Coordinates of C-alpha atoms and ligand atoms in Angstrom, one line a residue:
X24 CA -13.1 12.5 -9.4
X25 CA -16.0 10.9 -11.8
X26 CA -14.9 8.4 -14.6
X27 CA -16.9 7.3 -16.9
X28 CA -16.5 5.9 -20.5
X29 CA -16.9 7.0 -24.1
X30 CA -16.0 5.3 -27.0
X31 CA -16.0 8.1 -29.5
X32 CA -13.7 11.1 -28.9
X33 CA -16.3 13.5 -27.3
X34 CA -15.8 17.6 -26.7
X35 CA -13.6 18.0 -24.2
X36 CA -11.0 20.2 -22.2
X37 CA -8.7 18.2 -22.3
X38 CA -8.3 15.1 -25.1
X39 CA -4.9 13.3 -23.5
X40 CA -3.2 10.5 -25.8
X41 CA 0.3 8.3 -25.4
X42 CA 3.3 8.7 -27.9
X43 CA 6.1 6.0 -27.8
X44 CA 9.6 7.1 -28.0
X45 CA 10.6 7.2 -31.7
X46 CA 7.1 7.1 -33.0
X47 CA 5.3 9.5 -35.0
X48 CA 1.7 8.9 -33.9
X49 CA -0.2 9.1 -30.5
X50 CA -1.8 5.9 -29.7
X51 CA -5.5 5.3 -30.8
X52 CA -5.8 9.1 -31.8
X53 CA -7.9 9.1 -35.5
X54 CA -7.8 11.3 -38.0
X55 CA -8.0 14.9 -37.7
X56 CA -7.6 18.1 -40.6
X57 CA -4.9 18.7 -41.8
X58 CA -4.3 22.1 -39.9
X59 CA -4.4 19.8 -37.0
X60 CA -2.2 17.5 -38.1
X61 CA 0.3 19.5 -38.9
X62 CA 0.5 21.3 -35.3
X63 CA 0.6 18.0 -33.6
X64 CA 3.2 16.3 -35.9
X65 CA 5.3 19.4 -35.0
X66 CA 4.5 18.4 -31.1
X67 CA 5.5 14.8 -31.5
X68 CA 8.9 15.9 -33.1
X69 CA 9.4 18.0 -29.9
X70 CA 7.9 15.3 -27.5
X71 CA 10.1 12.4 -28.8
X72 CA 8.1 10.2 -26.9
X73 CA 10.0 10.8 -24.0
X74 CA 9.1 8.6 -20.9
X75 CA 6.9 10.9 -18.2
X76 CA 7.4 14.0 -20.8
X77 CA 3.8 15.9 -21.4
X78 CA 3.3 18.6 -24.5
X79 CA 0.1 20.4 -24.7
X80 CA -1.1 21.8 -27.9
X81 CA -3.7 24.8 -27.1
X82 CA -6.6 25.1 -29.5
X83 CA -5.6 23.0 -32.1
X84 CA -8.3 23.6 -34.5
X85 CA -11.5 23.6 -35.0
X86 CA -12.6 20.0 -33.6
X87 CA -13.7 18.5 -29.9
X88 CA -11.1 19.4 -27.8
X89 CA -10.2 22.3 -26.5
X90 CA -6.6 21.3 -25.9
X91 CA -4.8 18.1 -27.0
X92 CA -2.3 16.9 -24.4
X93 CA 0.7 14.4 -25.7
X94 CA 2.7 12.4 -22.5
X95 CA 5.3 10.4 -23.7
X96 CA 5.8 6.9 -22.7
X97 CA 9.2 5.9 -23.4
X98 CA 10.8 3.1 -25.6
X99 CA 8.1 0.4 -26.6
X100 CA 10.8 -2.3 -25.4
X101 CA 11.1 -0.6 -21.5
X102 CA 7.5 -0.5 -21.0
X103 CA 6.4 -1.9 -17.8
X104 CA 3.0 -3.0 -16.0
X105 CA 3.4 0.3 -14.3
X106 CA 4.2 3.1 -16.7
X107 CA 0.9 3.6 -17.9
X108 CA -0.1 4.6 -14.2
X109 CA 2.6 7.2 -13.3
X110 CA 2.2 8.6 -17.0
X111 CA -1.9 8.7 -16.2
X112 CA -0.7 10.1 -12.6
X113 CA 1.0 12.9 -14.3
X114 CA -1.7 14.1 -16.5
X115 CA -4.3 14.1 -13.9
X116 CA -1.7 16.2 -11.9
X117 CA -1.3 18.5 -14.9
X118 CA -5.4 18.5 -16.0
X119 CA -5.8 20.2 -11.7
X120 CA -3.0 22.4 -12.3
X121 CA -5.2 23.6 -15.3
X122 CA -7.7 24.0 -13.1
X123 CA -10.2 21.7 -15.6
X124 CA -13.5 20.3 -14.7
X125 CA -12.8 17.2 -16.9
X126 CA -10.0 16.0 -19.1
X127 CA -10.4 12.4 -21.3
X128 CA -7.4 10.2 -22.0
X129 CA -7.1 7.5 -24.9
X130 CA -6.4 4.2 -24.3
X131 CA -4.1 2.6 -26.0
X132 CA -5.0 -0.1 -28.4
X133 CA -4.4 -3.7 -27.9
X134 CA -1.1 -3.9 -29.3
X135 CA 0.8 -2.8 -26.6
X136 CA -1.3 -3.4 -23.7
X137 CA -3.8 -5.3 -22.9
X138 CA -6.7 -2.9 -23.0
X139 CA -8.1 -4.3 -19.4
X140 CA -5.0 -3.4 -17.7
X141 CA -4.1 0.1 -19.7
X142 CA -7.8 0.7 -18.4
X143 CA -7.0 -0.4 -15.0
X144 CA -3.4 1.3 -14.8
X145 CA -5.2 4.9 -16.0
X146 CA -8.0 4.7 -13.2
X147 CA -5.4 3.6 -10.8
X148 CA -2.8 6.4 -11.5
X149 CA -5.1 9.6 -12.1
X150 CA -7.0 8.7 -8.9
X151 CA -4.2 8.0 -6.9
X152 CA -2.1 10.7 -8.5
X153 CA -5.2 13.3 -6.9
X154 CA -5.0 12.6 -3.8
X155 CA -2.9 15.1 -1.2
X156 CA -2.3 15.3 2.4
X157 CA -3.7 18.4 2.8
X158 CA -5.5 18.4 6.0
X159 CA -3.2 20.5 7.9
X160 CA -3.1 23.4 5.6
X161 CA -5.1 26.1 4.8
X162 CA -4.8 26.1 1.2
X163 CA -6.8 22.7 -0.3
X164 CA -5.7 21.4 -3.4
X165 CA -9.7 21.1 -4.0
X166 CA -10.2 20.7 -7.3
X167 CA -10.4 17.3 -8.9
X168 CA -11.6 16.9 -12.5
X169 CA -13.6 14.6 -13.5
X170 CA -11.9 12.1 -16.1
X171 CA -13.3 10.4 -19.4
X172 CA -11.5 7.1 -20.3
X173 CA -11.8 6.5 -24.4
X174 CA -12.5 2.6 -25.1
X175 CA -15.1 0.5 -26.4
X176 CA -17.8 0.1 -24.4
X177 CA -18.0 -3.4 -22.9
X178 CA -19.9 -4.9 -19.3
X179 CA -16.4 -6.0 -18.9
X180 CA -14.5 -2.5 -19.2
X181 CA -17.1 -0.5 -16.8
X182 CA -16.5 -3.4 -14.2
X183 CA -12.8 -3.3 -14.5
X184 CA -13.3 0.6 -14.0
X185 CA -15.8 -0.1 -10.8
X186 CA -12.9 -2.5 -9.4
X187 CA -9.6 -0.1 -9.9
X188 CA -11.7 2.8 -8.4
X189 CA -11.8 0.6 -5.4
X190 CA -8.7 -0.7 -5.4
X191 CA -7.1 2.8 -5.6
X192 CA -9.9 4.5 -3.2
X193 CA -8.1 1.8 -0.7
X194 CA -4.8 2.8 -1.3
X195 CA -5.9 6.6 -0.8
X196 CA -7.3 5.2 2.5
X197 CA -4.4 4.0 3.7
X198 CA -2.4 7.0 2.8
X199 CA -4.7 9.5 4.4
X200 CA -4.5 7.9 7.7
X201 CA -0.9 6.9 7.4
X202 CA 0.1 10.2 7.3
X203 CA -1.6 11.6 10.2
X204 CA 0.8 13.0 12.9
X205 CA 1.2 10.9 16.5
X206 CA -0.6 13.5 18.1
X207 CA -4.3 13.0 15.7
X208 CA -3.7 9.5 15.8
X209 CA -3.3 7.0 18.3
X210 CA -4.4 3.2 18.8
X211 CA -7.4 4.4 19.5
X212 CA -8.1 6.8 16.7
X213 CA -6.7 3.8 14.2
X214 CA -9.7 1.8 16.3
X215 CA -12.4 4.0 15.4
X216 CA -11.3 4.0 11.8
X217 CA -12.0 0.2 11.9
X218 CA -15.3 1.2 14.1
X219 CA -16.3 3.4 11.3
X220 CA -15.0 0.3 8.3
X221 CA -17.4 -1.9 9.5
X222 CA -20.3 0.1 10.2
X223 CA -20.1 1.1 6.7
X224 CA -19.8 -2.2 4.8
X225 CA -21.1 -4.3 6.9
X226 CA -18.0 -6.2 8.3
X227 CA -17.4 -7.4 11.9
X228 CA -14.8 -5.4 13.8
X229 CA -13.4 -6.2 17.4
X230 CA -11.3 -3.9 19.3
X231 CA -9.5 -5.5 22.1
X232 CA -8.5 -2.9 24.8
X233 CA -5.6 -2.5 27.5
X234 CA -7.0 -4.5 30.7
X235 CA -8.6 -7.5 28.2
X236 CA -5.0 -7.3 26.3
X237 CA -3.5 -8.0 30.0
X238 CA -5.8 -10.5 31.1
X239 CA -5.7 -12.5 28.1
X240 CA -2.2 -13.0 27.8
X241 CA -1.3 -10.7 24.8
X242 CA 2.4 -9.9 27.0
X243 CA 3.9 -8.3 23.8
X244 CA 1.2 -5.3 23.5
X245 CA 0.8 -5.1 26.9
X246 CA 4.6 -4.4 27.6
X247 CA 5.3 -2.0 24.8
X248 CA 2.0 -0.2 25.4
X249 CA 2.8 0.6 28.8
X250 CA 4.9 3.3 28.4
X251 CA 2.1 5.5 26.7
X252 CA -0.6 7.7 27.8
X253 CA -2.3 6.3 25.0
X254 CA -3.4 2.9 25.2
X255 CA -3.0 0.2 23.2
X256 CA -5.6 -1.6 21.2
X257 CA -6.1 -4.8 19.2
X258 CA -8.0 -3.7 16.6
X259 CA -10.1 -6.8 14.3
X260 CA -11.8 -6.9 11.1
X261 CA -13.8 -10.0 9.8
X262 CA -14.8 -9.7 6.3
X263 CA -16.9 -13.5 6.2
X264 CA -18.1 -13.5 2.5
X265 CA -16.4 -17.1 1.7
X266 CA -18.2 -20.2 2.6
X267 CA -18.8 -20.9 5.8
X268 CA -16.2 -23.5 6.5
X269 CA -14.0 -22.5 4.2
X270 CA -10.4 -21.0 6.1
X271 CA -9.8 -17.4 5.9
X272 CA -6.4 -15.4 4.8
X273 CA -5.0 -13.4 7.8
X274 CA -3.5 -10.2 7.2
X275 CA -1.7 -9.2 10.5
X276 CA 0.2 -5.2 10.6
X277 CA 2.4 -3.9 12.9
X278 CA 0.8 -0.3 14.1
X279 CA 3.0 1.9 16.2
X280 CA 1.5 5.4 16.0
X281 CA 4.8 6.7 16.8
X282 CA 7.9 5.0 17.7
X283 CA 10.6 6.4 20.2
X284 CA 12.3 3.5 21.0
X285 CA 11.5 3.7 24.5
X286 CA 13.4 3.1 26.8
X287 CA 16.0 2.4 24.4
X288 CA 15.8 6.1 23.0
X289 CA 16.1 7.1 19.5
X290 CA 18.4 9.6 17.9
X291 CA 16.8 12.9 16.8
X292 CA 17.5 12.7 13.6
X293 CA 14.1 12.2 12.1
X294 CA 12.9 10.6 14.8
X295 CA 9.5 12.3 13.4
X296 CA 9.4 9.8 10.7
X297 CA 8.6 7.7 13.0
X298 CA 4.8 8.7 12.7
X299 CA 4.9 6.2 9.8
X300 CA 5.6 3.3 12.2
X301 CA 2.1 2.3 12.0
X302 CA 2.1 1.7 8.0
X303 CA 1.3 -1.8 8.3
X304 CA -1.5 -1.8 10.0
X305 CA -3.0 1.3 8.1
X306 CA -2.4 -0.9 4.6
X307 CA -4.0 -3.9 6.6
X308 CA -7.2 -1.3 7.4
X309 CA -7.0 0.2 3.6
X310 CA -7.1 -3.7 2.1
X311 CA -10.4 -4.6 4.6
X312 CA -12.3 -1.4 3.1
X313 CA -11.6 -2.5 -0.4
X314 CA -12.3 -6.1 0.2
X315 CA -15.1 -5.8 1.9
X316 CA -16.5 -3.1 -1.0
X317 CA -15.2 -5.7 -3.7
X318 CA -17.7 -8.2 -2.1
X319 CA -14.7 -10.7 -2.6
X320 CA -16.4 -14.3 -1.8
X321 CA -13.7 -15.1 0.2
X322 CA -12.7 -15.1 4.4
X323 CA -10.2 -12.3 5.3
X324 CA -9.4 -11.5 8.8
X325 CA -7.4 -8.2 9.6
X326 CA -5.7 -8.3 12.9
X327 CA -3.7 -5.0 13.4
X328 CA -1.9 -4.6 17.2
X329 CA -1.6 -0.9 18.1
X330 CA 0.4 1.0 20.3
X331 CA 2.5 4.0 20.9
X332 CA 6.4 2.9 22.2
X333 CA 6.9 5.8 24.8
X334 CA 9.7 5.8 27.2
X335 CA 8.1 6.5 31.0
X336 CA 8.1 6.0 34.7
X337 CA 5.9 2.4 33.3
X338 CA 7.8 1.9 30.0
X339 CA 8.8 -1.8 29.6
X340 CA 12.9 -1.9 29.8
X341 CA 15.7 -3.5 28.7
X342 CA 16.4 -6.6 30.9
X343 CA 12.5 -7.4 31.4
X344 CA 11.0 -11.0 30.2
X345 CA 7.7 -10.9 28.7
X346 CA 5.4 -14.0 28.0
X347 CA 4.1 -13.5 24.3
X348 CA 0.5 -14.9 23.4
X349 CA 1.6 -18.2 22.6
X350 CA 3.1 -18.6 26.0
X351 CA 6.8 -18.6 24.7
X352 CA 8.9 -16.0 27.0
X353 CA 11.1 -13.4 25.2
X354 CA 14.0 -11.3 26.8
X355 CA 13.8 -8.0 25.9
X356 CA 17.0 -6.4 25.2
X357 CA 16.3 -3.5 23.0
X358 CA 12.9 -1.7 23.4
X359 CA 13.1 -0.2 19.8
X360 CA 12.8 -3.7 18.9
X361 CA 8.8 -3.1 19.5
X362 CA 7.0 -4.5 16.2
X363 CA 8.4 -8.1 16.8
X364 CA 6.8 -8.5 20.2
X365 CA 3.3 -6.8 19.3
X366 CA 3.7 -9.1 16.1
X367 CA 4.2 -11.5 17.7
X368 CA 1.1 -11.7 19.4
X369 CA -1.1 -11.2 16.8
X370 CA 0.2 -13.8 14.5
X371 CA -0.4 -16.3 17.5
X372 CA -3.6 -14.8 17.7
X373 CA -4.5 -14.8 13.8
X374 CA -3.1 -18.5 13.8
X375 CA -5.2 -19.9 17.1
X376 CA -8.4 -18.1 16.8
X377 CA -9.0 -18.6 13.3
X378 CA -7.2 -21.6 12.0
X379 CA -5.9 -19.4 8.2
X380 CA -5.2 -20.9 5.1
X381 CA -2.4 -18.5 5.1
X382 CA -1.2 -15.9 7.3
X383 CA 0.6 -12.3 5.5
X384 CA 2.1 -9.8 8.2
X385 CA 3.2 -6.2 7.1
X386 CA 5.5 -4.2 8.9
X387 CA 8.3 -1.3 9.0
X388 CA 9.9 -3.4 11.0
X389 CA 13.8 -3.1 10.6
X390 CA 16.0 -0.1 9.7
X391 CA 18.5 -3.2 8.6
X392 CA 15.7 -3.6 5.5
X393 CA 16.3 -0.6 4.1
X394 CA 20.0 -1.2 4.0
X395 CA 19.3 -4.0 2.2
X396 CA 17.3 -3.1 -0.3
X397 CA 16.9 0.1 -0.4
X398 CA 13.3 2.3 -0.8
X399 CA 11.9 1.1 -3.8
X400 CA 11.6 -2.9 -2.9
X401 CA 10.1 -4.5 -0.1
X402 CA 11.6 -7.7 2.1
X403 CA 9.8 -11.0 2.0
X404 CA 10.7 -14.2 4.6
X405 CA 8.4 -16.9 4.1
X406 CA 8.2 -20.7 5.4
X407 CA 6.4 -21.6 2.6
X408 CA 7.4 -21.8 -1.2
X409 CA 3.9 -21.6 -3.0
X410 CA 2.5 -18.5 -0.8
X411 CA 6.0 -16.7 -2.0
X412 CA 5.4 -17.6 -5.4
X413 CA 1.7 -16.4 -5.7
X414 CA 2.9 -12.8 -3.9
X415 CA 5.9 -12.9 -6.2
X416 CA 3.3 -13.0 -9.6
X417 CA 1.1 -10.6 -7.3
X418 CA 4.0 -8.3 -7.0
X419 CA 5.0 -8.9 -11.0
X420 CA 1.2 -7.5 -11.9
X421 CA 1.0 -4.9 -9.6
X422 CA 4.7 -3.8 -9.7
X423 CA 4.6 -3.5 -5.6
X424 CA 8.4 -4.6 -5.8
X425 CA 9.6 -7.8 -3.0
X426 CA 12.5 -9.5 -3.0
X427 CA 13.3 -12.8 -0.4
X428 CA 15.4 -12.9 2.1
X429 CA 16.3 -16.5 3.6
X430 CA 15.4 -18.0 6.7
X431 CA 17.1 -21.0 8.1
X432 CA 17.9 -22.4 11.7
X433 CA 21.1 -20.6 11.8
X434 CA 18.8 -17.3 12.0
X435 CA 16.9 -19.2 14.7
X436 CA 19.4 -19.7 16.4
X437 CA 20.9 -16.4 16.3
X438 CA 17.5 -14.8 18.8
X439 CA 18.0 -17.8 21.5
X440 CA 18.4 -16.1 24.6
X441 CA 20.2 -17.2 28.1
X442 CA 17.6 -16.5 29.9
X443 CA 14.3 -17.2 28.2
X444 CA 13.1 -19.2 25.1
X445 CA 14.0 -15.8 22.4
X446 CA 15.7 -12.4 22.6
X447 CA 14.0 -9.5 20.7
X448 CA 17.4 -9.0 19.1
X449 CA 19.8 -10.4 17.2
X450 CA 23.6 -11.0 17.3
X451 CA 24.8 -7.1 16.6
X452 CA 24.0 -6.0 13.4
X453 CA 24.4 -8.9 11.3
X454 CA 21.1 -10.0 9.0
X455 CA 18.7 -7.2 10.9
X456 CA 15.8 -8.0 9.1
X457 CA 16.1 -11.9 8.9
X458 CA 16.4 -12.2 12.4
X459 CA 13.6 -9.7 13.8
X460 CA 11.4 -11.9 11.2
X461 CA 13.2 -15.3 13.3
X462 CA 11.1 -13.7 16.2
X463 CA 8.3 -13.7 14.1
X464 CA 8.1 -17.3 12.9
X465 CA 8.4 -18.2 16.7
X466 CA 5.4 -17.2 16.9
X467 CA 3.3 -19.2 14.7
X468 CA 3.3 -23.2 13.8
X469 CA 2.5 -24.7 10.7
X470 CA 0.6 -22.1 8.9
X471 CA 1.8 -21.2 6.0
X472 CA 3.1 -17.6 6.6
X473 CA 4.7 -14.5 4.8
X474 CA 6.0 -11.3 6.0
X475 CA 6.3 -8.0 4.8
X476 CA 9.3 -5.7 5.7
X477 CA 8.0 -2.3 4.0
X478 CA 10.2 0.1 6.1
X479 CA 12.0 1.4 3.0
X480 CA 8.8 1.8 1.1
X481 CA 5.9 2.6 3.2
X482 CA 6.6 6.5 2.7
X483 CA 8.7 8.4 0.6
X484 CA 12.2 9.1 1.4
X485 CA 15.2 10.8 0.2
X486 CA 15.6 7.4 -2.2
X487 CA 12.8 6.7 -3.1
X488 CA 11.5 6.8 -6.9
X489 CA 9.6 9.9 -7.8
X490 CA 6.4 8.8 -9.0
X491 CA 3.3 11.0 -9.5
X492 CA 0.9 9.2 -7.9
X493 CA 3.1 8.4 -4.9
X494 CA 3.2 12.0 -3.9
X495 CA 5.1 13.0 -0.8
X496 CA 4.2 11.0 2.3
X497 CA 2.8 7.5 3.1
X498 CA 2.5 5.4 -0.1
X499 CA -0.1 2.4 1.0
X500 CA 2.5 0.2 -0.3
X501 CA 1.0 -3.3 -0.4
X502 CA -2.6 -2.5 -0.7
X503 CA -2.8 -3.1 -4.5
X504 CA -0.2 -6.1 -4.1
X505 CA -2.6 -8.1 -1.7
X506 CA -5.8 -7.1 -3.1
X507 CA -4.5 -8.5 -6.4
X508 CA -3.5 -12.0 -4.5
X509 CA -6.5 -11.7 -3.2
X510 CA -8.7 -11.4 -5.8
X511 CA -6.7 -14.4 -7.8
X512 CA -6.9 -16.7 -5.3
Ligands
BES16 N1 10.2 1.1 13.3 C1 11.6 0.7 13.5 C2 12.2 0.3 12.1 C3 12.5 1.4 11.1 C4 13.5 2.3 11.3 C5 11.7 1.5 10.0 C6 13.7 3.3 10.4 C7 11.9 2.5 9.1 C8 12.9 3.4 9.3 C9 11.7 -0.5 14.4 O1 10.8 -0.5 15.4 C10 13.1 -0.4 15.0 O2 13.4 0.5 15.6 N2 13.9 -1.4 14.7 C11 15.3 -1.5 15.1 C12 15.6 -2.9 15.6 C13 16.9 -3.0 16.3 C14 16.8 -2.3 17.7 C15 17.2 -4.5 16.5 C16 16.2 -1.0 14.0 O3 15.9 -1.3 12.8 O4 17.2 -0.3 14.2
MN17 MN1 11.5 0.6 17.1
ZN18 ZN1 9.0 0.4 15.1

């Protein structure tokens, strides 16, 4: 998909504008004849403006556009920062369907949106709205239609169009090699991905392999990695743009390219969803690839800890004690309870070898979050107030949804173990998403440090709100929330 920019309304297939509920215009759409007029004030009565509703009027008269295409957007008072982008989302759906070579869309003018963020929203949402997991399947959903955005030309606009391209081309990223199946992707294939990031923009990548991960103390990959075939990697991105002594931002993501439970066995019952255990470290990958093609002058480090959790005559078990990165020994009790210990060394990692200004982990990590929260909002635990608050405004622009959970000593207190310094469980079901991210603050000191539980919403599920550019399948929830703190900071 091209996009370029007009600022007159030009011939096209296509000429796409927003109607407001209870409004008897489309937004930023001039004068026409009055034949015209007539057919598409008949459309707008029948449209009502309703939120996600499209009505297409077929050769409306003699003018540009072949067709004129109305999508409603809804009450003016329940607009939100996103519904631009789904609405966008659902006309690029509808201009493939058409099978169109190119299809424009209007922006809206300043009064109800800023323009720089309508522009930003309809780049964002037709892009992402294109893309499909097809890779499996014989028949391609190939075409991809080229899209003209109407607004006044400005340096500022075609930058802003350059940046969401990026931004969304990320997100894609992430969602392409999120929902490969276990059996195309392993730690190894996530590590060429990285391989292949930093060859391409010119960022430093380090992959850390099984006997190095051994040797060097990293006990938590080590243990859950044993019980695969397929062995674990620590996969590192350095994208060194900031000054030189200047302390990066760690993003850390929990990678398990398919999660059994081990030992500790899994029902059936879509037990093959489990492919999208390593969504956190695929949004960690899909953020480095758009940083690093932002040319943000800024540090960022990705650090994402991969492994498959098999069960196996060399699986780790319940009952074994492990000696994490940071040299603190954890009792393992539940091998499902994988992404806390491979976590758990990276964040020690992240915090040691690089000395951040702020470390972010993301993670499917708890079953218990979903629960809570449901599939539309993501956890957040924190140990510090003004890193929450700037993901909180990141999550307000970008409408990636979060919500806080506490964390106090009682949670601390609820992983100590009998036997070693932490358990890799808590005390039965109570608070499952507070406590696995107890285990997690173990493992760093003083850094300022927030993570991520995005096990409800790294993928679609029965729950989850439809939204065209979120198509079936892995979402690459968090790339556009981090790459907007990032970008602010
Ligand atoms: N990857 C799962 C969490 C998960 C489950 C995410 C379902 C999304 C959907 C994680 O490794 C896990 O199994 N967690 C356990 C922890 C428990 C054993 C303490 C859980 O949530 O049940
Ligand atoms: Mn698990
Ligand atoms: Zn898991």
């Amino acid at each position: 998909m091209k996009i370029k920019i007009d600022s007159t309304k030009k011939k096209t297939e296509l000429l796409c504008g927003f109607v407001l509920e209870n409004s008897n215009k489309v937004l930023g759409l001039g004068k026409f004849d009055v034949k015209t007029s007539s057919v598409i004030n008949q459309s707008l009565k029948d449209l009502e403006g309703k939120l996600g509703r499209l009505t297409i009027i077929p050769s409306p008269g003699k003018n540009y556009a072949q067709r004129i295409l109305l999508a409603g957007l809804g009450k003016k008072e329940n607009l939100t920062k996103d519904t631009i982008r789904f609405v966008s989302g659902k006309i690029a759906q509808k201009a493939r369907e058409l099978k169109l070579k190119e299809f424009s869309i209007i922006t809206p003018p300043n009064f109800v949106f800023d323009q720089i963020s309508s522009v930003s929203q309809i780049v964002e949402g037709s892009k992402m709205a294109l893309y499909k997991f097809d890779k499996f399947k014989a028949e391609k959903a190939n075409n991809s239609p080229d899209l003209t955005i109407i607004v006044s030309k400005s340096n500022k606009i075609s930058q802003i169009i350059k940046t969401s391209e990026i931004v969304a081309e990320g997100v894609i990223f992430t969602k392409s090699i999120a929902n490969l199946p276990p059996n195309e992707c392993t730690p190894t294939t996530l590590a060429n991905f990285a391989k292949t990031i930093s060859k391409k923009n010119k960022i430093k990548c380090n992959i850390i392999s099984k006997l190095e991960l051994k040797k060097r103390g990293f006990g938590g990959i080590t243990a859950v990695g044993k019980g695969s075939k397929n062995e674990p990697k620590l996969i590192i991105l350095e994208h060194n743009r900031g000054p030189r002594n200047e302390k990066p931002i760690v993003l850390v993501g929990k990678a398990v390219t398919f999660d059994t439970g081990g030992i500790s066995l899994k029902p059936g019952d879509k037990m093959d969803e489990m492919k999208f255990d390593k969504c956190g470290g695929c949004t960690v990958l899909g953020i480095m690839k758009a940083v690093s093609e932002l040319k943000l002058p800024i540090n960022v480090i990705g650090i994402v800890p991969s492994v498959e959790n098999m069960p196996g005559g060399e699986s780790y078990r319940p009952g074994d004690i492990i000696k994490l990165y940071n040299g603190k020994t954890a009792e393992i009790l539940n091998t499902d309870a994988e992404g806390r210990l491979i976590l758990a060394d990276a964040l020690a990692y992240g915090e040691k070898q690089y000395s951040p200004k702020a470390i972010i982990d993301f993670a499917t990590l708890t079953g218990a979050c979903i629960i809570a929260l449901g599939t539309n909002i993501a956890g957040i635990v924190s140990n510090n107030e003004k890193l929450t608050k700037k993901i909180n405004e990141s999550s307000k622009r970008t409408t990636e949804e979060v919500w806080e959970l506490p964390l106090n000593q009682d949670f601390m207190d609820m992983i100590k173990s009998d036997v070693a310094d932490m358990k890799n469980v808590g005390i039965g079901r109570a608070a499952g998403t507070i406590t696995a991210a107890a285990f997690l603050r173990n493992a760093i000191e003083n850094t300022p440090w927030i993570h991520i539980d995005i096990a409800g919403v790294a993928w679609t599920q029965i729950a989850t709100k439809e939204k065209a550019y979120n198509p079936k399948g892995a979402t690459g929830f968090g790339v556009r929330l981090i790459l907007d703190y990032l970008q602010n900071l």
